[in-house]
Coordinates of C-alpha atoms in Angstrom, one line a residue:
Chain U
X502 CA 4.7 -20.5 10.7
X503 CA 2.1 -23.1 9.6
X504 CA 2.1 -26.1 12.0
X505 CA 3.7 -29.2 9.3
X506 CA 1.3 -31.8 8.2
X507 CA 1.3 -35.1 10.2
X508 CA 2.5 -37.5 8.1
X509 CA 0.2 -40.7 9.6
X510 CA -3.7 -37.7 9.3
X511 CA -5.4 -40.1 6.8
X512 CA -6.1 -38.8 3.1
X513 CA -9.1 -37.4 1.7
X514 CA -10.6 -39.3 0.6
X515 CA -13.1 -37.8 -2.2
X516 CA -10.2 -35.1 -2.0
X517 CA -6.7 -36.8 -2.1
X518 CA -4.7 -33.1 -2.7
X519 CA -6.4 -31.9 1.1
X520 CA -4.6 -33.2 4.0
X521 CA -7.5 -35.2 6.5
X522 CA -8.7 -32.7 9.5
X523 CA -11.0 -32.1 12.0
X524 CA -11.9 -28.5 11.7
X525 CA -15.6 -28.7 9.0
X526 CA -16.1 -25.6 6.7
X527 CA -12.7 -26.5 3.9
X528 CA -15.6 -26.8 1.1
X529 CA -17.3 -23.6 2.4
X530 CA -14.5 -21.4 3.1
X531 CA -12.5 -22.5 -0.1
X532 CA -14.8 -22.3 -2.1
X533 CA -16.2 -18.6 -1.0
X534 CA -12.2 -17.5 -1.1
X535 CA -11.4 -18.9 -5.4
X536 CA -15.2 -17.4 -6.6
X537 CA -14.1 -14.0 -5.8
X538 CA -10.8 -14.3 -5.9
X539 CA -12.3 -14.9 -9.7
X540 CA -14.6 -13.1 -9.5
X541 CA -12.3 -9.7 -8.4
X542 CA -8.8 -10.4 -9.4
X543 CA -8.8 -13.4 -12.3
X544 CA -11.2 -12.7 -13.9
X545 CA -9.6 -9.0 -14.7
X546 CA -6.3 -9.6 -15.3
X547 CA -7.8 -12.1 -17.8
X548 CA -9.0 -9.5 -19.7
X549 CA -6.3 -7.2 -19.1
X550 CA -3.7 -10.4 -20.5
X551 CA -5.8 -10.8 -24.3
X552 CA -7.0 -7.5 -24.3
X553 CA -3.2 -5.9 -25.7
X554 CA -3.2 -8.6 -28.7
X555 CA -6.5 -7.4 -31.1
X556 CA -3.7 -5.4 -32.4
X557 CA -1.8 -8.4 -33.0
X558 CA 2.1 -8.3 -31.7
X559 CA 3.5 -6.3 -34.1
X560 CA 0.5 -3.5 -33.0
X561 CA 1.6 -4.3 -29.6
X562 CA 5.2 -3.4 -29.8
X563 CA 4.8 -0.5 -31.8
X564 CA 2.2 0.7 -29.4
X565 CA 5.1 0.1 -26.8
X566 CA 7.3 1.9 -28.8
X567 CA 5.4 5.2 -29.9
X568 CA 8.1 7.8 -28.1
X569 CA 4.9 9.4 -25.3
X570 CA 4.3 5.7 -24.5
X571 CA 8.5 5.2 -24.3
X572 CA 9.6 7.8 -22.4
X573 CA 6.3 7.5 -20.3
X574 CA 7.5 4.2 -19.3
X575 CA 11.4 5.7 -19.6
X576 CA 10.3 7.7 -16.8
X577 CA 8.3 6.4 -14.5
X578 CA 10.5 3.0 -14.3
X579 CA 14.1 5.1 -13.4
X580 CA 12.2 7.8 -11.4
X581 CA 11.0 4.8 -8.9
X582 CA 14.5 3.5 -9.1
X583 CA 16.6 6.5 -8.0
X584 CA 13.8 8.0 -6.0
X585 CA 13.8 4.5 -4.4
X586 CA 17.8 4.4 -4.1
X587 CA 17.3 7.1 -2.2
X588 CA 14.6 5.9 0.2
X589 CA 17.6 3.0 1.2
X590 CA 19.8 5.9 3.1
X591 CA 16.9 8.3 4.1
X592 CA 15.1 5.2 5.5
X593 CA 18.9 3.6 7.8
X594 CA 18.5 6.6 9.5
X595 CA 15.7 6.9 10.4
X596 CA 15.3 2.9 11.4
X597 CA 18.4 3.4 13.3
X598 CA 17.2 6.5 15.0
X599 CA 14.2 4.9 16.1
X600 CA 15.5 1.8 16.9
X601 CA 18.6 2.9 18.7
X602 CA 17.8 6.0 21.0
X603 CA 15.8 6.8 23.5
X604 CA 14.8 10.1 22.9
X605 CA 11.6 12.6 24.1
X606 CA 9.1 12.4 21.2
X607 CA 10.9 8.6 19.5
X608 CA 7.2 7.1 19.4
X609 CA 4.7 10.3 17.6
X610 CA 7.9 9.9 15.0
X611 CA 7.3 6.3 15.1
X612 CA 3.8 6.9 14.2
X613 CA 4.6 8.8 11.6
X614 CA 6.5 7.3 9.3
X615 CA 3.1 5.5 8.4
X616 CA 1.6 8.6 7.1
X617 CA 2.7 8.6 3.6
X618 CA 0.6 5.3 4.0
X619 CA -2.3 7.0 5.8
X620 CA -2.8 10.1 3.7
X621 CA -4.9 9.6 1.0
X622 CA -2.4 10.0 -2.9
X623 CA -4.5 13.5 -3.8
X624 CA -3.6 14.7 -0.7
X625 CA 0.2 14.1 -0.4
X626 CA -0.4 14.7 -4.3
X627 CA -2.1 18.8 -3.9
X628 CA 0.2 19.2 -0.6
X629 CA 3.5 18.7 -1.7
X630 CA 2.3 20.2 -5.6
X631 CA 1.5 23.6 -3.3
X632 CA 4.8 22.8 -1.4
X633 CA 7.0 22.4 -4.4
X634 CA 5.2 25.0 -7.0
X635 CA 7.3 27.9 -7.6
X636 CA 5.5 29.8 -4.8
X637 CA 5.3 27.8 -1.9
X638 CA 7.9 27.2 0.9
X639 CA 10.2 25.0 -0.5
X640 CA 9.5 25.4 -4.4
X641 CA 10.6 29.0 -3.3
X642 CA 13.9 28.5 -1.6
X643 CA 14.8 25.7 -4.6
X644 CA 14.5 28.8 -7.7
X645 CA 16.4 30.9 -5.6
X646 CA 18.8 27.8 -6.2
X647 CA 17.8 28.1 -9.8
X648 CA 16.2 24.6 -9.1
X649 CA 12.3 23.9 -11.0
X650 CA 10.7 21.6 -8.0
X651 CA 7.5 20.9 -9.0
X652 CA 6.4 20.3 -12.8
X653 CA 9.2 19.1 -13.7
X654 CA 11.0 15.8 -13.1
X655 CA 12.6 16.1 -9.8
X656 CA 9.7 16.8 -8.9
X657 CA 8.0 13.8 -9.5
X658 CA 11.0 12.1 -7.9
X659 CA 10.2 14.2 -4.6
X660 CA 6.6 12.9 -4.4
X661 CA 8.1 9.3 -5.8
X662 CA 10.6 9.3 -2.0
X663 CA 7.9 11.0 -0.2
X664 CA 5.0 7.5 -1.2
X665 CA 8.0 4.8 -0.3
X666 CA 9.7 6.1 2.3
X667 CA 8.1 3.4 4.9
X668 CA 8.7 0.7 3.0
X669 CA 12.1 0.7 3.5
X670 CA 12.3 2.3 7.2
X671 CA 9.0 -0.7 8.3
X672 CA 11.1 -3.6 6.6
X673 CA 14.3 -2.6 7.8
X674 CA 13.1 -2.0 12.3
X675 CA 12.5 -5.5 13.3
X676 CA 16.0 -6.8 12.0
X677 CA 17.5 -3.8 13.5
X678 CA 16.0 -4.5 16.9
X679 CA 16.4 -8.3 17.1
X680 CA 20.4 -8.2 16.0
X681 CA 22.4 -9.5 19.0
X682 CA 23.8 -6.9 20.6
X683 CA 26.5 -9.5 21.6
X684 CA 28.0 -9.7 17.9
X685 CA 28.5 -6.2 18.0
X686 CA 30.0 -5.6 21.1
X687 CA 32.3 -8.7 21.1
X688 CA 33.3 -6.6 17.7
X689 CA 34.7 -3.3 19.6
X690 CA 36.3 -5.5 22.1
X691 CA 38.2 -7.0 18.9
X692 CA 38.6 -3.7 18.3
X693 CA 36.5 -2.6 16.0
X694 CA 36.0 0.8 15.6
X695 CA 32.5 2.2 15.0
X696 CA 33.0 2.3 11.2
X697 CA 34.2 -0.9 11.4
X698 CA 31.5 -2.1 12.9
X699 CA 28.7 -0.3 10.4
X700 CA 30.2 -2.0 7.0
X701 CA 31.1 -5.4 8.3
X702 CA 28.6 -6.4 11.1
X703 CA 26.0 -4.1 10.7
X704 CA 25.1 -3.3 6.9
X705 CA 25.6 -6.9 6.2
X706 CA 22.5 -8.5 8.5
X707 CA 20.6 -5.6 7.3
X708 CA 21.2 -6.1 3.0
X709 CA 18.5 -8.7 3.0
X710 CA 15.5 -6.8 4.7
X711 CA 17.3 -3.0 2.8
X712 CA 16.7 -5.1 -0.4
X713 CA 13.4 -6.4 -0.4
X714 CA 12.4 -2.4 1.5
X715 CA 14.0 -1.1 -1.6
X716 CA 11.8 -3.6 -4.5
X717 CA 8.4 -2.2 -1.6
X718 CA 9.1 1.3 -2.6
X719 CA 10.3 0.7 -6.1
X720 CA 7.2 -1.5 -7.2
X721 CA 4.5 0.6 -6.0
X722 CA 6.3 4.3 -7.3
X723 CA 6.4 2.3 -10.2
X724 CA 2.6 2.6 -10.3
X725 CA 1.9 5.1 -8.2
X726 CA -0.4 8.3 -9.6
X727 CA -2.3 10.5 -7.1
X728 CA 0.8 12.2 -5.4
X729 CA 2.4 12.2 -8.1
X730 CA 0.1 13.6 -11.3
X731 CA -0.3 17.4 -9.5
X732 CA 3.0 17.8 -9.2
X733 CA 4.1 16.6 -12.7
X734 CA 3.4 19.1 -14.8
X735 CA 2.2 15.9 -17.5
X736 CA 4.3 17.7 -20.2
X737 CA 3.8 14.3 -23.4
X738 CA 7.4 13.2 -23.3
X739 CA 8.8 15.0 -20.4
X740 CA 6.6 15.1 -17.3
X741 CA 4.3 12.1 -17.8
X742 CA 4.1 9.6 -16.0
X743 CA 2.8 5.6 -17.5
X744 CA -0.2 5.4 -15.0
X745 CA -1.4 8.8 -16.4
X746 CA -1.2 7.6 -19.9
X747 CA -2.9 4.8 -19.7
X748 CA -6.1 7.3 -18.1
X749 CA -5.4 9.1 -21.2
X750 CA -5.2 5.8 -23.8
X751 CA -8.3 5.4 -21.9
X752 CA -10.0 8.5 -22.3
X753 CA -9.8 8.1 -25.8
X754 CA -11.0 4.9 -26.1
X755 CA -8.4 2.8 -27.2
X756 CA -9.0 0.4 -24.8
X757 CA -6.8 -1.9 -26.3
X758 CA -3.8 0.6 -26.1
X759 CA -3.6 1.3 -22.3
X760 CA -4.0 -2.0 -21.5
X761 CA -0.4 -2.8 -23.6
X762 CA 0.5 0.0 -21.4
X763 CA -0.8 -1.4 -18.4
X764 CA 0.4 -5.4 -19.1
X765 CA 4.0 -3.5 -19.9
X766 CA 3.8 -2.2 -16.2
X767 CA 2.7 -5.2 -14.7
X768 CA 5.3 -7.4 -16.6
X769 CA 7.9 -5.2 -15.7
X770 CA 7.1 -4.9 -12.3
X771 CA 6.5 -8.6 -12.0
X772 CA 10.4 -8.5 -13.7
X773 CA 12.1 -7.0 -11.9
X774 CA 10.8 -8.3 -8.3
X775 CA 10.9 -11.4 -9.5
X776 CA 14.8 -9.9 -10.7
X777 CA 15.7 -8.5 -6.7
X778 CA 14.0 -11.8 -5.4
X779 CA 17.1 -14.3 -7.5
X780 CA 19.4 -11.6 -5.7
X781 CA 18.6 -11.5 -2.6
X782 CA 18.5 -16.0 -2.6
X783 CA 22.3 -15.5 -3.8
X784 CA 22.7 -13.4 -1.5
X785 CA 21.1 -15.1 1.2
X786 CA 23.0 -18.2 -0.4
X787 CA 26.9 -16.2 -0.2
X788 CA 25.9 -15.5 3.6
X789 CA 25.4 -19.2 4.3
X790 CA 28.8 -20.3 2.4
Chain E
X514 CA 6.9 -3.0 22.0
X515 CA 10.0 -3.3 23.5
X516 CA 12.0 0.2 24.4
X517 CA 14.8 -0.6 22.7
X518 CA 18.0 -0.8 24.6
X519 CA 20.5 2.7 23.7
X520 CA 23.3 2.5 21.7
X521 CA 26.2 4.5 21.2
X522 CA 29.6 2.6 20.5
X523 CA 28.0 -0.5 21.9
X524 CA 28.0 1.2 25.6
X525 CA 24.1 2.3 26.7
X526 CA 23.6 6.2 27.6
X527 CA 21.3 8.0 29.1
X528 CA 18.3 9.7 27.4
X529 CA 20.0 12.8 29.1
X530 CA 23.5 13.2 27.5
X531 CA 23.3 11.5 24.0
X532 CA 26.7 11.9 22.7
X533 CA 27.4 14.1 19.6
X534 CA 26.5 11.6 16.8
X535 CA 23.4 10.8 18.6
X536 CA 22.2 13.3 18.1
X537 CA 23.2 14.6 14.9
X538 CA 21.2 11.2 14.2
X539 CA 17.8 11.8 16.0
X540 CA 18.4 15.4 14.8
X541 CA 19.0 14.4 10.8
X542 CA 16.0 12.1 11.7
X543 CA 13.7 14.8 12.9
X544 CA 14.4 17.1 9.5
X545 CA 14.0 15.0 6.8
X546 CA 10.6 13.8 8.2
X547 CA 9.2 17.3 9.1
X548 CA 10.7 17.9 6.0
X549 CA 9.3 15.1 3.7
X550 CA 6.2 14.2 5.7
X551 CA 5.0 16.4 8.4
X552 CA 5.1 19.2 5.8
X553 CA 2.2 17.9 3.6
X554 CA 0.3 16.8 6.2
X555 CA 1.0 20.9 8.3
X556 CA -0.3 22.4 4.8
X557 CA -3.4 20.2 3.7
X558 CA -4.5 23.1 7.0
X559 CA -3.4 25.4 6.8
X560 CA -4.5 26.2 2.9
X561 CA -8.1 24.9 4.1
X562 CA -8.0 27.8 6.8
X563 CA -6.1 30.1 3.9
X564 CA -9.2 32.0 3.6
X565 CA -10.9 31.8 7.1
X566 CA -13.3 29.6 8.9
X567 CA -16.3 30.8 7.2
X568 CA -15.1 30.0 3.6
X569 CA -13.6 26.5 5.0
X570 CA -17.0 25.6 6.1
X571 CA -18.8 27.1 3.2
X572 CA -16.9 24.6 1.1
X573 CA -17.6 21.4 3.3
X574 CA -21.2 22.4 3.0
X575 CA -21.4 22.2 -0.7
X576 CA -23.6 20.4 -2.6
X577 CA -21.2 18.3 -4.5
X578 CA -19.2 17.9 -1.3
X579 CA -21.8 16.3 0.6
X580 CA -23.1 13.9 -2.1
X581 CA -19.0 13.1 -2.3
X582 CA -19.1 12.4 1.4
X583 CA -22.3 10.5 1.2
X584 CA -21.0 8.5 -2.2
X585 CA -16.9 8.2 -0.6
X586 CA -19.6 5.8 3.0
X587 CA -21.2 4.3 0.8
X588 CA -18.6 2.8 -1.7
X589 CA -16.5 2.3 1.7
X590 CA -19.7 0.1 3.3
X591 CA -19.8 -2.2 0.8
X592 CA -16.5 -2.9 0.2
X593 CA -14.9 -3.4 2.4
X594 CA -17.1 -5.7 4.7
X595 CA -17.5 -7.8 1.4
X596 CA -13.1 -7.7 1.6
X597 CA -13.3 -8.7 5.4
X598 CA -15.8 -11.5 4.9
X599 CA -13.5 -12.6 2.2
X600 CA -10.8 -11.9 4.1
X601 CA -11.9 -14.7 6.8
X602 CA -12.9 -16.8 4.3
X603 CA -9.5 -17.2 2.6
X604 CA -7.7 -17.5 6.1
X605 CA -9.6 -19.6 7.3
X606 CA -9.1 -22.1 4.8
X607 CA -5.7 -21.3 3.9
X608 CA -4.5 -21.5 8.2
X609 CA -6.1 -24.4 9.3
X610 CA -6.3 -26.6 6.1
X611 CA -3.0 -28.0 3.9
X612 CA -3.6 -28.7 0.7
X613 CA -2.3 -28.8 -2.9
X614 CA -1.6 -25.1 -4.6
X615 CA -1.5 -23.1 -1.7
X616 CA 1.5 -21.2 -2.1
X617 CA -0.8 -20.1 -5.9
X618 CA -3.3 -19.4 -3.4
X619 CA -1.5 -16.7 -1.8
X620 CA 0.7 -15.2 -5.1
X621 CA -2.5 -14.7 -5.9
X622 CA -4.3 -13.0 -2.7
X623 CA -1.6 -10.8 -3.0
X624 CA -1.4 -9.3 -6.5
X625 CA -3.6 -6.5 -6.2
X626 CA -1.3 -4.7 -3.5
X627 CA 1.9 -5.1 -6.4
X628 CA -0.6 -3.4 -9.0
X629 CA -1.3 -0.1 -10.8
X630 CA -3.6 2.0 -9.0
X631 CA -5.0 3.3 -12.3
X632 CA -5.0 -0.6 -13.5
X633 CA -6.9 -2.1 -10.9
X634 CA -9.4 0.4 -13.0
X635 CA -8.7 0.1 -16.2
X636 CA -9.2 -3.8 -15.7
X637 CA -13.6 -2.8 -15.3
X638 CA -13.1 -0.6 -18.1
X639 CA -12.0 -3.0 -20.0
X640 CA -14.6 -5.6 -19.5
X641 CA -17.7 -3.6 -18.8
X642 CA -16.8 -0.3 -20.7
X643 CA -18.9 0.7 -23.9
X644 CA -16.4 -1.4 -26.0
X645 CA -15.2 -4.0 -23.4
X646 CA -16.6 -7.4 -23.2
X647 CA -19.0 -7.0 -22.0
X648 CA -20.0 -3.4 -23.0
X649 CA -22.7 -3.9 -25.2
X650 CA -24.5 -6.6 -23.6
X651 CA -24.7 -4.3 -20.5
X652 CA -26.2 -1.0 -23.7
X653 CA -28.8 -3.5 -24.5
X654 CA -30.0 -4.5 -20.8
X655 CA -29.6 -0.6 -19.5
X656 CA -26.9 -1.5 -17.1
X657 CA -24.1 1.2 -16.1
X658 CA -21.7 0.1 -14.4
X659 CA -18.7 2.1 -16.1
X660 CA -19.0 6.0 -15.1
X661 CA -21.6 4.4 -12.3
X662 CA -21.6 3.6 -8.3
X663 CA -21.1 0.0 -9.0
X664 CA -17.6 0.7 -11.1
X665 CA -16.4 2.8 -7.9
X666 CA -17.0 -0.2 -5.9
X667 CA -15.6 -3.1 -8.3
X668 CA -12.6 -1.4 -8.6
X669 CA -12.5 -0.4 -5.0
X670 CA -13.0 -3.4 -3.1
X671 CA -9.9 -4.4 -6.5
X672 CA -7.5 -1.9 -4.5
X673 CA -8.0 -3.2 -1.0
X674 CA -8.8 -7.0 -1.6
X675 CA -5.9 -7.8 0.8
X676 CA -6.1 -6.1 3.3
X677 CA -7.7 -7.4 5.5
X678 CA -6.6 -11.7 4.2
X679 CA -3.1 -10.6 4.7
X680 CA -3.7 -9.5 8.4
X681 CA -5.5 -12.8 9.6
X682 CA -4.0 -15.5 7.7
X683 CA -0.3 -15.6 9.3
X684 CA -1.7 -14.7 12.5
X685 CA -4.6 -18.0 13.2
X686 CA -1.7 -20.0 10.7
X687 CA 0.9 -18.7 14.2
X688 CA -2.2 -19.5 16.3
X689 CA -3.0 -23.1 14.7
X690 CA -6.1 -25.8 15.1
X691 CA -5.4 -27.0 18.9
X692 CA -8.7 -24.9 20.8
X693 CA -10.8 -25.0 17.6
X694 CA -10.2 -29.4 17.5
X695 CA -10.8 -29.1 21.3
X696 CA -14.1 -27.4 21.5
X697 CA -15.1 -29.8 18.7
X698 CA -13.8 -33.4 20.3
X699 CA -16.6 -31.6 22.8
X700 CA -19.5 -31.3 21.2
X701 CA -19.6 -28.1 20.1
X702 CA -21.4 -27.2 16.1
X703 CA -18.8 -25.9 13.8
X704 CA -20.4 -22.9 14.0
X705 CA -20.1 -22.3 18.2
X706 CA -16.1 -23.3 17.0
X707 CA -15.8 -20.0 15.1
X708 CA -17.8 -17.6 17.0
X709 CA -16.5 -18.5 20.7
X710 CA -13.0 -19.7 20.1
X711 CA -11.9 -18.0 16.5
X712 CA -13.3 -15.0 16.5
X713 CA -12.5 -14.0 19.8
X714 CA -8.6 -14.9 18.9
X715 CA -8.5 -12.6 16.1
X716 CA -11.3 -9.7 16.8
X717 CA -8.1 -7.3 17.2
X718 CA -6.0 -8.2 13.6
X719 CA -9.7 -8.1 12.0
X720 CA -10.4 -4.6 13.7
X721 CA -6.3 -3.9 11.8
X722 CA -7.3 -5.0 8.9
X723 CA -10.9 -3.7 8.8
X724 CA -9.3 -0.5 9.4
X725 CA -6.8 0.0 6.9
X726 CA -8.7 -1.2 4.1
X727 CA -11.4 1.3 5.4
X728 CA -9.1 4.2 4.6
X729 CA -7.3 3.4 1.3
X730 CA -10.9 2.5 0.2
X731 CA -12.1 5.7 1.6
X732 CA -9.4 7.3 0.2
X733 CA -8.0 5.2 -3.1
X734 CA -7.9 7.8 -5.9
X735 CA -6.4 5.8 -8.9
X736 CA -8.7 3.3 -9.4
X737 CA -11.5 5.7 -8.9
X738 CA -10.5 8.0 -11.5
X739 CA -10.5 5.6 -14.4
X740 CA -14.6 4.4 -13.7
X741 CA -16.0 7.5 -12.4
X742 CA -16.2 9.6 -15.7
X743 CA -15.8 12.5 -13.0
X744 CA -19.6 13.5 -13.3
X745 CA -20.1 16.1 -9.9
X746 CA -22.1 14.9 -7.5
X747 CA -23.0 11.4 -8.9
X748 CA -20.2 9.5 -9.8
X749 CA -16.8 11.7 -7.4
X750 CA -16.2 10.3 -4.2
X751 CA -14.0 12.7 -1.9
X752 CA -10.9 12.1 -3.1
X753 CA -12.3 12.6 -6.9
X754 CA -14.2 15.5 -5.3
X755 CA -11.1 16.8 -4.4
X756 CA -9.3 16.8 -7.8
X757 CA -12.2 18.0 -9.5
X758 CA -11.3 21.4 -7.5
X759 CA -8.0 21.9 -7.9
X760 CA -8.4 21.4 -11.8
X761 CA -11.4 24.3 -10.7
X762 CA -8.3 26.4 -8.9
X763 CA -10.4 26.7 -6.0
X764 CA -7.7 26.0 -3.9
X765 CA -9.9 26.2 -0.7
X766 CA -11.9 23.7 -1.4
X767 CA -9.9 21.2 -2.6
X768 CA -8.2 22.1 0.3
X769 CA -11.0 22.0 2.7
X770 CA -12.8 18.6 1.6
X771 CA -8.6 17.4 1.5
X772 CA -8.5 18.4 5.2
X773 CA -11.2 15.8 5.3
X774 CA -9.4 13.0 4.3
X775 CA -6.3 13.6 6.2
X776 CA -8.1 13.7 9.4
X777 CA -9.6 10.2 8.3
X778 CA -5.9 9.2 8.0
X779 CA -4.7 10.4 10.9
X780 CA -8.2 9.4 13.0
X781 CA -6.3 5.8 11.2
X782 CA -2.8 6.5 11.9
X783 CA -3.7 7.0 15.8
X784 CA -6.0 3.9 16.0
X785 CA -4.0 1.7 14.4
X786 CA -0.7 3.2 16.1
X787 CA -2.7 2.5 19.6
X788 CA -3.6 -1.7 18.5
X789 CA -0.1 -1.9 18.0
X790 CA 1.0 -0.7 21.2
X791 CA -1.8 -2.4 23.3
X792 CA -1.8 -5.9 21.1
X793 CA 0.6 -5.8 19.4
X794 CA 1.0 -9.9 20.2
X795 CA -2.0 -10.3 18.6
X796 CA -1.2 -8.7 16.0
X797 CA 1.7 -10.3 14.4
X798 CA 2.1 -6.8 13.8
X799 CA 5.7 -7.6 12.2
X800 CA 3.9 -8.5 9.1
X801 CA 2.6 -4.9 8.7
X802 CA 2.0 -4.0 4.7

């Protein structure tokens, strides 16, 4: 972590907010950082935060509660939450096998976990659509069971599970690797069976990493566009995701409406992430008590 | 990477004699990965060559495809070096100095990761679109940003903004500044110190960050789709070219272009995994993504 500031270090005469260091380049590097950050991140976000309000407060409210917009927001956030929840058991399964067993092809399987990150989203999108379309290899299988996969909420759900999986696996792996084997062995010698060890010893140790993995997968899924838009079918009110609605509003030159949806997505995402952080803090405190 | 100690019921087992549960879990993991993650990759190449190699070559030699590739390379060639330079500057001031407001700065740098790609495109339209804040001024001065290369570059920069900085900051914080301080007291100048001490210390992490940044820059879809206008041969990057062809029902063409992007993803994955295996200690790799 950060080297602790040496208390005796003299405070910079001209910049009282900087602890003095003999290294050069603070002004230059901070200047570049702030200028670039301001131009690329802050200015655009200010535009996003201000633009919707030209509709007025109730204009924004009406834009967001219009049936089509409300349905898209519900669909995006609801399916993202479900997909992130399914990623939990799948991610635990993969993280467990990859860290605890030695088997041929383990390293390849481990590298493949990152494939959803590495594959450009549009590529994943058309490939998933080809697989789950009614004439695709898995889509036709599902059709025999009477399930419609592509062009339905189920198709969106599958795409969101696909892109969220690496977040959970990569959050869990380091924790599982460092989990003290001796604690598990102690539990065994004290008579705990495999199920008790899993529920009482391993799961509590994993909980914080699991929650952060799920929340990362959720945040990514909410905003996802490329891998979803092809498989979704994009039927207004039924399979239309919130990011697509922004694109549609922009095509109609409804900048304020698009900005309202964009701002709502950012605010709800941040709200849920903050809530999850708070939950994690609560869990950590309970663990210590 | 340490080879994990294979444990089932806290009893080490050899890779040959996997007891029932382990076999079951490994098999389940392999099936999940094959069906969910590997299949889309295979489908891309299968469908690209579905009508033979001749049609495949025609598709990737098509003038629109070639100009899409050139545009993708151009956008990445501008966006990646800029973000790398920013990443180094940001890491230098954040890791080597103690100052107030550092936490806020870190949050702002991470922000683009939690934004929907569509929102990352939208914000530029709000600024520079026909009805954006600077829209009229730009039209008066005959400057095109949206529906032009500049817009594509801006959207790509915003989406890939944190990649290099996020790799470098934790690593440089770990390394501290003792070596730089030693060089300076021995009489080296600031630039020499950076060039001879800091850069060699961070080179693998820098390469790693640039690799991820470049893969995302070339594969980005949502953000550039908003600012592109989809003018064939002019403002379609390779991922947008995939979309245009797919929506025209030219599936061989779409999957042929997608196969190039998938190859880029695969090469990135191989290089990234190689770096993780060989230079794990110099990467701060436990903070991936």
